[in-house]
Structure formats: structure tokens, C-alpha cells
PDB file of C-alpha atoms in Angstrom:
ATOM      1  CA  UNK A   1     -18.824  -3.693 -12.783  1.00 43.00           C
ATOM      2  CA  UNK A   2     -20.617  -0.711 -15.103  1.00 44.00           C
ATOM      3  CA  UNK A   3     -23.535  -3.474 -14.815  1.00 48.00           C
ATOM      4  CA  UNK A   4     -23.699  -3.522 -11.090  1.00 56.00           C
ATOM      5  CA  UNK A   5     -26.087  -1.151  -8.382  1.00 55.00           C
ATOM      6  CA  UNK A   6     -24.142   1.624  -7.878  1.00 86.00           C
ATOM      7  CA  UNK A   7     -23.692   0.715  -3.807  1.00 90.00           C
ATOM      8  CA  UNK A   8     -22.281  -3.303  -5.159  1.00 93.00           C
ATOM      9  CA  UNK A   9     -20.070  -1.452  -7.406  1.00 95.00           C
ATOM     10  CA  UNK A  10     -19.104   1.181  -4.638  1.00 96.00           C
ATOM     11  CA  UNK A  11     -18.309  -1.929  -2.452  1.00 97.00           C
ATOM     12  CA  UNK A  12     -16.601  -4.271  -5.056  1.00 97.00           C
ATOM     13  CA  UNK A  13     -13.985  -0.755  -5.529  1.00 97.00           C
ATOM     14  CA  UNK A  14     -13.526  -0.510  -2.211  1.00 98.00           C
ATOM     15  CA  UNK A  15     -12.672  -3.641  -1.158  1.00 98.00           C
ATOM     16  CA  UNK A  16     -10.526  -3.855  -4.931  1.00 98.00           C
ATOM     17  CA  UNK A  17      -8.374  -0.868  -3.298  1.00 98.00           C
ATOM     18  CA  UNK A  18      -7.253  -1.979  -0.578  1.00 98.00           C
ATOM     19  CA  UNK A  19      -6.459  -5.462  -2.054  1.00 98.00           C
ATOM     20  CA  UNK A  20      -4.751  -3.745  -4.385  1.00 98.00           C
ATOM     21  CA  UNK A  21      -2.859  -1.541  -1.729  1.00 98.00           C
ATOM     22  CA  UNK A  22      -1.425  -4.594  -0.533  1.00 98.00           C
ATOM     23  CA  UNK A  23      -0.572  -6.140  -3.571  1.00 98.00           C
ATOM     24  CA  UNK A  24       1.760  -3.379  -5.201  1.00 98.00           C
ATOM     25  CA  UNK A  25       3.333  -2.605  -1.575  1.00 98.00           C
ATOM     26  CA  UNK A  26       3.932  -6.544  -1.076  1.00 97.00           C
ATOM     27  CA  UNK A  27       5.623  -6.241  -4.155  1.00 97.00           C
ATOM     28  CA  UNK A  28       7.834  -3.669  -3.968  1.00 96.00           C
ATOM     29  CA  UNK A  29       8.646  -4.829   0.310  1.00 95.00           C
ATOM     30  CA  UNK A  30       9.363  -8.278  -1.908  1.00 93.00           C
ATOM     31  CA  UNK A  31      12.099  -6.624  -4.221  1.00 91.00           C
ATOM     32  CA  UNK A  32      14.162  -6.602  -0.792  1.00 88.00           C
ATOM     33  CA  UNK A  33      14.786 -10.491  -0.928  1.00 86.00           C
ATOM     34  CA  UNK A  34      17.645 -11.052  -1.074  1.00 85.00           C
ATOM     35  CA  UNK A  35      19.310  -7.717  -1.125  1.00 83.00           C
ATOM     36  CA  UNK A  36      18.468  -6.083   2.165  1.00 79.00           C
ATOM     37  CA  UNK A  37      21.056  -4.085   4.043  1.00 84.00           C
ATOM     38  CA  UNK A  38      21.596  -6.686   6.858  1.00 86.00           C
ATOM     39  CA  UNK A  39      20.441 -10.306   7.140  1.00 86.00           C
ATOM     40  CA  UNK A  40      18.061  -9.767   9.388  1.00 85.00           C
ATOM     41  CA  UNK A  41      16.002  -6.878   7.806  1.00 89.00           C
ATOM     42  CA  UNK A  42      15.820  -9.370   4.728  1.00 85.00           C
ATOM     43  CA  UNK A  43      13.753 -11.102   6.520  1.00 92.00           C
ATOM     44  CA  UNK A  44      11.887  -8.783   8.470  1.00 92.00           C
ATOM     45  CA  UNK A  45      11.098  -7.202   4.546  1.00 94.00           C
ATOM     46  CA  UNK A  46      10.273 -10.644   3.021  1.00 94.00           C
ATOM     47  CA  UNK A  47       7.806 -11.192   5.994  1.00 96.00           C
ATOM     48  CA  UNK A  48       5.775  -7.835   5.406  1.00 97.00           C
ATOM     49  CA  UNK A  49       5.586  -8.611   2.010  1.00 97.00           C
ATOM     50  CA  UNK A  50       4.057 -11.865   2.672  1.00 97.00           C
ATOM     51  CA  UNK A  51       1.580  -9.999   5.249  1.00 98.00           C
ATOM     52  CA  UNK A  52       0.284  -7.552   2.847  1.00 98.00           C
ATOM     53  CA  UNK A  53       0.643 -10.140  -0.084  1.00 98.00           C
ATOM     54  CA  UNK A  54      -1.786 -12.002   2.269  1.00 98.00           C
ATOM     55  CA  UNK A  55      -4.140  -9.552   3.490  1.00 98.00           C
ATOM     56  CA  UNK A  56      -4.690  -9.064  -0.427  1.00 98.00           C
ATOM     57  CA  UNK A  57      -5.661 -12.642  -1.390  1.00 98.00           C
ATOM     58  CA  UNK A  58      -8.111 -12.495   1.596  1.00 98.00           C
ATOM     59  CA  UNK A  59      -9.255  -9.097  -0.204  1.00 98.00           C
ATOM     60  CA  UNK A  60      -9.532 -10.296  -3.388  1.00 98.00           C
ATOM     61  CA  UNK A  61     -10.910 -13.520  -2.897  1.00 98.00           C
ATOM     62  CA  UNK A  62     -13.922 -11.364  -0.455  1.00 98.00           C
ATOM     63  CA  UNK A  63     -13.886  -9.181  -4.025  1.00 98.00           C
ATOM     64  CA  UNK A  64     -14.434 -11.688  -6.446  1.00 98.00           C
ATOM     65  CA  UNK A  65     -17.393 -13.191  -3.709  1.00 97.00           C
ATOM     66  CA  UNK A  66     -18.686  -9.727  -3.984  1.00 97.00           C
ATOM     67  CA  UNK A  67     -18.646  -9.357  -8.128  1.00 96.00           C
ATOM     68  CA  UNK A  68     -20.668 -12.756  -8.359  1.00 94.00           C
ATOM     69  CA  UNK A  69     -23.105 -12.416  -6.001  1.00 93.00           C
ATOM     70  CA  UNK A  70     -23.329  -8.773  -7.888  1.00 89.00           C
ATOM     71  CA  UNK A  71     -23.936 -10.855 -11.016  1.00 88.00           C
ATOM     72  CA  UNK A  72     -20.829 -10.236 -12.522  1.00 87.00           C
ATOM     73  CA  UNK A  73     -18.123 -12.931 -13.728  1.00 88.00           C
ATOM     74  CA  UNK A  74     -16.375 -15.624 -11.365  1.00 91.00           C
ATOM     75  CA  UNK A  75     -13.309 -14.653 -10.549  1.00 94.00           C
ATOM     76  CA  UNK A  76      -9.990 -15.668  -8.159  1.00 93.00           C
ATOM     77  CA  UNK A  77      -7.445 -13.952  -6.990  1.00 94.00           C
ATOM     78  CA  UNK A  78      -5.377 -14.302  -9.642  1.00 94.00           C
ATOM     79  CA  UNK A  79      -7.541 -12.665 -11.853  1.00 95.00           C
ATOM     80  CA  UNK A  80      -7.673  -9.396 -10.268  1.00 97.00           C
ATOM     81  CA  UNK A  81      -3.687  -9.761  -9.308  1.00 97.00           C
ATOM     82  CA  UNK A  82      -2.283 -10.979 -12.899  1.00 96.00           C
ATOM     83  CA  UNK A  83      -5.118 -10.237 -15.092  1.00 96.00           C
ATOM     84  CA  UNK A  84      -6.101  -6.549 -15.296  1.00 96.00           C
ATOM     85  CA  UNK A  85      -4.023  -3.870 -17.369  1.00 96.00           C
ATOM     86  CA  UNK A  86      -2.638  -0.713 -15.187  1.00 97.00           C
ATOM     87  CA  UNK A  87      -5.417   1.745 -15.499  1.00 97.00           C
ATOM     88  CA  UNK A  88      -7.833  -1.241 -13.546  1.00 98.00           C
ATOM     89  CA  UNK A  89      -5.544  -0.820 -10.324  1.00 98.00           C
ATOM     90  CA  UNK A  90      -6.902   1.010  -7.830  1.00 98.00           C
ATOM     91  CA  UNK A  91      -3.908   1.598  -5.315  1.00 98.00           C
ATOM     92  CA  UNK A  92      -2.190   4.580  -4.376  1.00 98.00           C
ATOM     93  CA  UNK A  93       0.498   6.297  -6.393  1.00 98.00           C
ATOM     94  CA  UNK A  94       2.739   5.780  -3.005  1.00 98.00           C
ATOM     95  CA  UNK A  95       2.387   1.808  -2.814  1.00 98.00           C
ATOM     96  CA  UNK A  96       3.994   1.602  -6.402  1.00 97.00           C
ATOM     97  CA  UNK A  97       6.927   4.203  -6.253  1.00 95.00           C
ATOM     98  CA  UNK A  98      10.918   2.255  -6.221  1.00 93.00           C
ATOM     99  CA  UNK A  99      12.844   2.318  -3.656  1.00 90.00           C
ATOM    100  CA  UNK A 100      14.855   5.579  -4.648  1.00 84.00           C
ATOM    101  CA  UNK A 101      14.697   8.990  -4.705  1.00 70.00           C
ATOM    102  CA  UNK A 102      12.320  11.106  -7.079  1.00 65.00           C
ATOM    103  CA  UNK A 103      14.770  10.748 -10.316  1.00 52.00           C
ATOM    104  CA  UNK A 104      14.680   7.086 -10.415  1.00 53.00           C
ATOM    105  CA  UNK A 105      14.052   6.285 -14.074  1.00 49.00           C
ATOM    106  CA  UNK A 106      13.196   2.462 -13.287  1.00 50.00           C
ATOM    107  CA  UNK A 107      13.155  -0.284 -10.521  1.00 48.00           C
ATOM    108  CA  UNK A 108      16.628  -0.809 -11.487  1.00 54.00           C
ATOM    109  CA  UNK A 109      17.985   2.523 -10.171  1.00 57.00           C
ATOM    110  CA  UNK A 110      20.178   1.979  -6.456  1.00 73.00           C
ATOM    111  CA  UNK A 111      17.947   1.222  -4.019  1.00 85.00           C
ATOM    112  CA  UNK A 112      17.553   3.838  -0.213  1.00 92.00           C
ATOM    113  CA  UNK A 113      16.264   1.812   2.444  1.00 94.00           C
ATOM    114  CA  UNK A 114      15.436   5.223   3.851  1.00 96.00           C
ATOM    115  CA  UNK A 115      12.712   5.372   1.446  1.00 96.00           C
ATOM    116  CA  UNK A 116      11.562   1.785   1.977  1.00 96.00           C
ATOM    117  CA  UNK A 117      11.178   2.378   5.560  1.00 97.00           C
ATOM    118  CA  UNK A 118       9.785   6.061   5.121  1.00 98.00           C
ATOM    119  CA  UNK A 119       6.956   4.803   2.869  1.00 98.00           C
ATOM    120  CA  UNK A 120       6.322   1.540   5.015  1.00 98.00           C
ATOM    121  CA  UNK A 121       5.734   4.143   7.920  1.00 98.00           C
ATOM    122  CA  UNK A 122       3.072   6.347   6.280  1.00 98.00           C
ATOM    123  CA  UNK A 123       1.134   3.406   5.227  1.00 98.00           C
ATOM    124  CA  UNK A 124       1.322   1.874   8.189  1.00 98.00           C
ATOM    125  CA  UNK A 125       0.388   5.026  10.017  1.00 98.00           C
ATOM    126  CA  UNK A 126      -2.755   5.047   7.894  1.00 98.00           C
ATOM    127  CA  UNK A 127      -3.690   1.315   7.874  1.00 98.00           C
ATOM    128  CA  UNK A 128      -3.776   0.704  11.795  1.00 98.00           C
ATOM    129  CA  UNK A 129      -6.177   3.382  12.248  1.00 98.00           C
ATOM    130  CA  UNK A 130      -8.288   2.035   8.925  1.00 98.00           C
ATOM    131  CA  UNK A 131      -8.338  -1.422  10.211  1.00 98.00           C
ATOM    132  CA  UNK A 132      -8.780  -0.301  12.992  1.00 98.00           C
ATOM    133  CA  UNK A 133     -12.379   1.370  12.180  1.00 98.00           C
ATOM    134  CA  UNK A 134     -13.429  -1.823   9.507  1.00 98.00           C
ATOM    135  CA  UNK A 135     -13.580  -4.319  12.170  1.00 98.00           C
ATOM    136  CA  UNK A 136     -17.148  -2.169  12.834  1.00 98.00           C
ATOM    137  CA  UNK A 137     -17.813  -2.845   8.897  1.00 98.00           C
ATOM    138  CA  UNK A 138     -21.671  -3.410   8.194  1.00 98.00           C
ATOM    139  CA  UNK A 139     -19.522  -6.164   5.982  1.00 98.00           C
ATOM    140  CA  UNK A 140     -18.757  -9.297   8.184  1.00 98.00           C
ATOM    141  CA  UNK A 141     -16.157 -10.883   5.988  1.00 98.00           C
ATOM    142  CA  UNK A 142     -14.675  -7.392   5.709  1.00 98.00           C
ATOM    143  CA  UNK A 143     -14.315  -6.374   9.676  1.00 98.00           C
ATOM    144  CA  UNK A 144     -12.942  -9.915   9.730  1.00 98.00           C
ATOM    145  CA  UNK A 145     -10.126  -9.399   7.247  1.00 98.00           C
ATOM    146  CA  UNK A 146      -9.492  -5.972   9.505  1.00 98.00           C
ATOM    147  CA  UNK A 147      -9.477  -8.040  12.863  1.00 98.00           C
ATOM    148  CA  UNK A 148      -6.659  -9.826  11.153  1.00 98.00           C
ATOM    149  CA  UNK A 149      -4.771  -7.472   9.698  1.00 98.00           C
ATOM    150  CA  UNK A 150      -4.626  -5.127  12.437  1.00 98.00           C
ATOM    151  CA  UNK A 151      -2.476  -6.895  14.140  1.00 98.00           C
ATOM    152  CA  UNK A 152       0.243  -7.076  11.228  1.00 98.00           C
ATOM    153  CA  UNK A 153      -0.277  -3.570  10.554  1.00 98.00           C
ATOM    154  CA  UNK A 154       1.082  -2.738  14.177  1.00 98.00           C
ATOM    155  CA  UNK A 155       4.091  -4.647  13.792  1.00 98.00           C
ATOM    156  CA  UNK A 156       4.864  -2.967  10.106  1.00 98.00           C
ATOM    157  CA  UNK A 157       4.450   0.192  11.779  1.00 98.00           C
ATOM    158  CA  UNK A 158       6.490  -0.894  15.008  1.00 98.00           C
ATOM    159  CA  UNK A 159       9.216  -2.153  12.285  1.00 98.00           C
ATOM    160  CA  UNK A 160       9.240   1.159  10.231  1.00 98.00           C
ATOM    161  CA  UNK A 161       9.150   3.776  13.463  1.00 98.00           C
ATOM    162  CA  UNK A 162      11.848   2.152  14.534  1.00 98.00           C
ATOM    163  CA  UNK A 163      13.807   2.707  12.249  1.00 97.00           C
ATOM    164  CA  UNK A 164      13.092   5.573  11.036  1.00 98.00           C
ATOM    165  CA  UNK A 165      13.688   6.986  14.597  1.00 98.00           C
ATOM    166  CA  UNK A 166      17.357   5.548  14.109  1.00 97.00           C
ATOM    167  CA  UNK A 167      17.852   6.938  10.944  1.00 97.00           C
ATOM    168  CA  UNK A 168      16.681  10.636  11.807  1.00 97.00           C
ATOM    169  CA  UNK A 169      18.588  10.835  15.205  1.00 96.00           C
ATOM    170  CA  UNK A 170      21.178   8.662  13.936  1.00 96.00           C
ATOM    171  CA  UNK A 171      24.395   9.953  11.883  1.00 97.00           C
ATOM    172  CA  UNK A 172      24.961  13.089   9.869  1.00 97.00           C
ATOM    173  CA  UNK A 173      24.298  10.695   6.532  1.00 95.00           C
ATOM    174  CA  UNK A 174      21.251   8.607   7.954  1.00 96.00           C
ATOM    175  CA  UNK A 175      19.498  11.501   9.070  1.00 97.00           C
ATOM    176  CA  UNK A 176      20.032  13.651   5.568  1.00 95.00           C
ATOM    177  CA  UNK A 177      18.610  10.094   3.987  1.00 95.00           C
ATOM    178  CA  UNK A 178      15.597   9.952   6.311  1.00 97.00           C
ATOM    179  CA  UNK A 179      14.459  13.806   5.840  1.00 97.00           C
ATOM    180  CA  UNK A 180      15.212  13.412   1.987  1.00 95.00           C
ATOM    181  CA  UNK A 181      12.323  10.096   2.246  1.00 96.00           C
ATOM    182  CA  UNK A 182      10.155  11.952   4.241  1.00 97.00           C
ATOM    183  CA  UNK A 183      10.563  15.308   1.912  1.00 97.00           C
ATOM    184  CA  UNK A 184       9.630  12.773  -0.995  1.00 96.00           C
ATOM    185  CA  UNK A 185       7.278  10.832   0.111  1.00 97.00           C
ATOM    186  CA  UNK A 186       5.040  12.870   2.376  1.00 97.00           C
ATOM    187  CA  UNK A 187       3.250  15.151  -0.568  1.00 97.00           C
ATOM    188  CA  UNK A 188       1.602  11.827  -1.774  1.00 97.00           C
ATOM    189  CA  UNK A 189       0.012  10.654   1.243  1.00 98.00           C
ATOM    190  CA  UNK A 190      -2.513  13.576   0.383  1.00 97.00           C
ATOM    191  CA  UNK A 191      -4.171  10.980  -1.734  1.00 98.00           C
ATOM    192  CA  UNK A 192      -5.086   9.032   1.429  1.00 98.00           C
ATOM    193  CA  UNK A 193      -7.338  11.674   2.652  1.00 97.00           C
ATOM    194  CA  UNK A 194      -8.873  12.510  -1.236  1.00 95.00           C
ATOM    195  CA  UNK A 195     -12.835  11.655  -0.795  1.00 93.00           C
ATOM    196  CA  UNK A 196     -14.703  10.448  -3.652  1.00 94.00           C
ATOM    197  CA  UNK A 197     -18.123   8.823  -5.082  1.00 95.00           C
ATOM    198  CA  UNK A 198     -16.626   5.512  -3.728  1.00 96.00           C
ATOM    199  CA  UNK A 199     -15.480   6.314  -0.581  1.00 96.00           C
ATOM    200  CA  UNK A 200     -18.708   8.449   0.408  1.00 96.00           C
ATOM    201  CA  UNK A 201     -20.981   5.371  -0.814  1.00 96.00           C
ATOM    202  CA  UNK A 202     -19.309   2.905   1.279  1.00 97.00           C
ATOM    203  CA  UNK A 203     -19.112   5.269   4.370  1.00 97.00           C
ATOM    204  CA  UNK A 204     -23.116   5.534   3.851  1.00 96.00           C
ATOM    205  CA  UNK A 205     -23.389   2.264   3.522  1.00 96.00           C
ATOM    206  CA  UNK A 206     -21.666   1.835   7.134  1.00 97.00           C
ATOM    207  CA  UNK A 207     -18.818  -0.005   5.194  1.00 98.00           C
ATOM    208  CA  UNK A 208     -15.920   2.016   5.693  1.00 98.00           C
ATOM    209  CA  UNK A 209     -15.001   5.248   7.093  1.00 97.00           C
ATOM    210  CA  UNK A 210     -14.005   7.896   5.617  1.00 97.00           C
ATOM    211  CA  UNK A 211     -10.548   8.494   5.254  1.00 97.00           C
ATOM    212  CA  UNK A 212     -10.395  11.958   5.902  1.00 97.00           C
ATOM    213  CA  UNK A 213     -11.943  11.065   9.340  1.00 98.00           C
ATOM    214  CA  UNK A 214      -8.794   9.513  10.091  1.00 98.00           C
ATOM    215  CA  UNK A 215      -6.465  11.829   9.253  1.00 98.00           C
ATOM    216  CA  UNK A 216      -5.837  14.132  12.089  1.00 98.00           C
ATOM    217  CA  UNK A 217      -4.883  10.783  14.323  1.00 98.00           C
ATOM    218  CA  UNK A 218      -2.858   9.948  11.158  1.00 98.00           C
ATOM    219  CA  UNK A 219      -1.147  13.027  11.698  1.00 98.00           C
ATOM    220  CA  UNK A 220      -0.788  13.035  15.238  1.00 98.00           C
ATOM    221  CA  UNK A 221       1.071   9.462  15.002  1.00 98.00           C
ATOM    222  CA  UNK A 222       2.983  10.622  12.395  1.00 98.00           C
ATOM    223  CA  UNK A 223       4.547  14.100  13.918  1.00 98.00           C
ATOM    224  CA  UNK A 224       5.075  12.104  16.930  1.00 98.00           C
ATOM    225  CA  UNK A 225       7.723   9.802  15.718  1.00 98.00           C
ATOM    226  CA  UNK A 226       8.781  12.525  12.878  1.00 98.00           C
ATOM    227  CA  UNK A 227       9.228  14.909  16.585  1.00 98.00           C
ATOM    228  CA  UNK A 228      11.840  11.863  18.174  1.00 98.00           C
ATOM    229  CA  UNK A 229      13.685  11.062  15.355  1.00 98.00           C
ATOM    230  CA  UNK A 230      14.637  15.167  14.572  1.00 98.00           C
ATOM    231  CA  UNK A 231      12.795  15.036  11.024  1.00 98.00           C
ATOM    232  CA  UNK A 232      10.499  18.229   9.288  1.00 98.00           C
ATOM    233  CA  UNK A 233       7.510  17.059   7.683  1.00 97.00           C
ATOM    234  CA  UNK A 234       7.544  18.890   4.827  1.00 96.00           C
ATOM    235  CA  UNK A 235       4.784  21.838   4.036  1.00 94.00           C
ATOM    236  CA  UNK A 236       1.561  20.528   2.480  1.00 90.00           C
ATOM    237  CA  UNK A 237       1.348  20.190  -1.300  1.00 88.00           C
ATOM    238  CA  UNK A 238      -1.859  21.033  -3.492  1.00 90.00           C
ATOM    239  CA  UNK A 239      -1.547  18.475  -5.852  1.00 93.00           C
ATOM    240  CA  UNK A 240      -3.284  14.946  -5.274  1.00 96.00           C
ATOM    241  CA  UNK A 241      -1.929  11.757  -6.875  1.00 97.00           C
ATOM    242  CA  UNK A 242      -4.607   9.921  -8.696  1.00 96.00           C
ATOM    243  CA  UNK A 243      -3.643   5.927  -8.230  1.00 97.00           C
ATOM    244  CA  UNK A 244      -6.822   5.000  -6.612  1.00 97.00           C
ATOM    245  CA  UNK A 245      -8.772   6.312  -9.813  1.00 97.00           C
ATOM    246  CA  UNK A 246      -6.707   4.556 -12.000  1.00 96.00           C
ATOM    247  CA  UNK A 247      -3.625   6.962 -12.918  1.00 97.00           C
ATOM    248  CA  UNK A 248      -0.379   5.573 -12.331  1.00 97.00           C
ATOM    249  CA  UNK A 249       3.223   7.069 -11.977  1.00 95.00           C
ATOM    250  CA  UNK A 250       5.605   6.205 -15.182  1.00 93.00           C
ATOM    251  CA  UNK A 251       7.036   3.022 -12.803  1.00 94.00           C
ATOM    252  CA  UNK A 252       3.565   1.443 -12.218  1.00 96.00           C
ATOM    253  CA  UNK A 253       4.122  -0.502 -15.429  1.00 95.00           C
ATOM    254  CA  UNK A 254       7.317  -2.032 -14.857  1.00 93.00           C
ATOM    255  CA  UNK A 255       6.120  -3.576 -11.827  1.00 96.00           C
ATOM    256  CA  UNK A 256       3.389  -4.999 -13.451  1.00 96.00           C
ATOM    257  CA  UNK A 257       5.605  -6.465 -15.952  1.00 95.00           C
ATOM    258  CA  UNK A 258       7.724  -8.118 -13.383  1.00 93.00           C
ATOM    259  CA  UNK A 259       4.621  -9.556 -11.142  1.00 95.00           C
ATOM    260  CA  UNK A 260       2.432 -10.827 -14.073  1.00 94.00           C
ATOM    261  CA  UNK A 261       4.780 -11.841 -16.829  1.00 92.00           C
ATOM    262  CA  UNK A 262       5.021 -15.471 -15.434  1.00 90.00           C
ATOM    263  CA  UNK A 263       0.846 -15.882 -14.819  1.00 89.00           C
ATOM    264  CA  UNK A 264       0.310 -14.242 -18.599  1.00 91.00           C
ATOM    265  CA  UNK A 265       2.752 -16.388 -20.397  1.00 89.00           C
ATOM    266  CA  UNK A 266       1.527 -19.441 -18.587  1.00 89.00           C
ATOM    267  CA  UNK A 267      -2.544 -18.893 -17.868  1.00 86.00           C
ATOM    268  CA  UNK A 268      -4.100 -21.517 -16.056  1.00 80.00           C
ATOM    269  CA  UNK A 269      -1.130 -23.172 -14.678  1.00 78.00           C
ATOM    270  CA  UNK A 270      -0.609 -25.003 -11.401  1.00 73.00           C
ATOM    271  CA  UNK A 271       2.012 -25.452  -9.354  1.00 65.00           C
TER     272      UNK A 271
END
């Protein structure tokens, strides 16, 4: 990438986040099989997993088209998934976080589906109104991939309103879950609306908005269902979580372990 035009690598980043986005969320929705609280939201969380686990290998197989018409190498989608240390991630810090509260040492600590669903909601939130805007990408293949996903994103965030609306105005014990998700999570969805180099090129470029242009509907959508299931956002936080540039949270690695130890041990196999 150092090699490429500064706009190709812009574009090859941007399109690498939100793959990556996917990815790391897929995987953690994915952690669910198996174990979800009733038989029916095991599903429901194995099928969002396989919609963002989707939406990625459309992403990353429109990246790796992007990095060799750039002159870089050829690459698949299994390259970029199984194939590149932690630092070369670009998603946010909220995508990777377990499904627990904020002392959860690693992916093995007791799972709150309040969280799950809490997180699922802000990203959702954020990705309708994102997809929303790239099906006007100067980038065909992109605006296509948004046309798609656009339509799962609706139901994920359908799915997660839901319930969070049942857990907030639900019992004494759902709705202390709920506000302790929302009082965890909310401070990192600051990263969504963090410009940078990459973000500014591509919104130049007429590739992508910028985030921050989204935010107020963001927050509209979000205080909405926050308002009707009796939940405080909490107050806004300074600090900015740095996933998209690279700098993960402490359980970033153990979910890399899990996902790519089969690929690395085997590279190059079929099945």
C-alpha cells in the first residue's frame, strides 16, 4: 500500500475498514452459536453473523480488486481475513469488544446479551445511514455492495431496537442490564464520527461520506429508541478509541487467535 497514489491507498483503507467492520462483528455475533439465550435468538445471531461475515467477503474481494489494479500484490479474501497481524485491522475498537461488561479479562468471561444487543444497535444505527449514502459512491462495485447491504443492515437494527426496547422498559434486572450496555458502550461510538486523512480523501473523491455528516441522524435514531425503552445515554466522553488506525483493545488478539488459527496452521487448504 506505502507504494500506491495516495487517493488508491485512501480507497483500498476505506473499503479495508469496513470489510473489516464486518469481519470482527461477524465474529463476535458468531460466538452466540450455540449458546444464545433462547433457540430462536441463536439463530437470529448466527444469521447476522453470516450477513456481516458476507458483506465482508464482498468487501474484501472489491479490496483485493482495488490493491491489484493499484499495482500491488493479488490477493483473496482470505488474505486480508486470516493473514494480517492485529495492528493491519482497521475496524473499530467497538466491533471487537466480548460480550461482557468493561472488566472482562477474556472472551471467556460470562457472556450479557444486553451488551450484544446494545452494540449490534449502535452499529446498526450507523451502518443504515452509511449504506445508505454509498449506494451514491463514485465507486460502482462499492454503491453496489451498499444497495445490498442496506437491506440487512435494517433488519440488524430492527432485531437490536427491539430488543433493546424490551430490555429497558422491561423488568427491574433487564433494564439495569440495558443502561449498564448502553453506559459501556456508548463512549466508543465517538470513534465513528473521528475524521481523518482517509476519510477526507475518499469523501473528495465522491467515495464516501463523511462520517461526521451522519452523525446527528445517528443520534436522532439513537435517542429515539434510547427515549421508548426508558434508557440515559450517557454524557459524551473526550477520549476517541483508535481501532480504525490500527490500535486495538487488550481482547482484539484473542479473537484473532480463535478466527485464524485454523487458516495459519493449514495455508492453502481447501475444503
Amino acid at each position: 500500500m506505502t507504494t500506491m497514489p495516495t487517493a488508491a491507498a485512501a480507497h483500498l483503507s476505506y473499503v479495508l475498514r469496513l470489510a473489516d467492520n464486518a469481519l470482527i462483528l461477524g465474529q463476535r455475533n458468531g460466538e452466540w452459536c450455540g449458546q444464545g439465550p433462547a433457540l430462536e435468538e441463536d439463530i437470529a445471531l448466527a444469521n447476522i453473523s453470516l450477513d456481516l461475515i458476507g458483506q465482508a467477503r464482498l468487501l474484501y474481494s472489491h479490496a483485493a480488486a482495488l490493491e491489484e489494479a493499484a499495482g500491488g500484490a493479488r490477493k483473496t479474501e482470505d488474505s486480508y481475513a486470516y493473514f494480517r497481524g492485529e495492528r493491519e485491522f482497521a475496524n473499530y475498537t467497538l466491533a471487537e469488544l466480548p460480550h461482557a461488561g468493561p472488566l472482562a479479562g477474556t472472551a471467556r468471561a460470562a457472556r450479557d446479551y444486553a451488551v450484544t444487543i446494545t452494540r449490534n444497535f449502535l452499529y446498526a444505527a450507523l451502518m443504515c445511514h452509511l449504506w445508505s449514502a454509498l449506494r451514491a459512491s463514485a465507486d460502482a462495485q462499492l454503491a453496489a455492495i451498499a444497495a445490498k447491504s442496506l437491506k440487512e443492515a435494517r433488519y440488524h437494527l430492527q432485531h437490536a431496537g427491539e430488543w433493546l426496547v424490551r430490555f429497558g422498559d422491561g423488568t427491574a434486572e433487564s433494564h439495569r442490564r440495558a443502561q449498564a450496555a448502553v453506559d459501556y458502550l456508548m463512549p466508543y461510538t465517538a470513534e465513528f464520527f473521528s475524521a481523518d486523512a482517509v476519510e477526507t480523501a475518499v469523501a473528495t473523491a465522491g467515495i464516501g461520506p463523511l462520517n461526521a455528516d451522519l452523525q446527528a441522524a445517528w443520534q436522532q435514531d439513537v435517542a429515539a429508541t434510547l427515549a421508548e425503552a426508558t434508557l440515559a445515554a450517557p454524557a459524551p466522553v473526550r477520549h476517541v478509541t483508535t481501532g480504525k488506525h490500527g490500535e486495538h483493545s487488550e481482547h482484539m488478539g484473542f479473537l484473532l487467535a480463535e478466527m485464524q488459527s485454523l487458516a495459519r496452521q493449514h495455508p492453502g487448504a481447501t475444503w
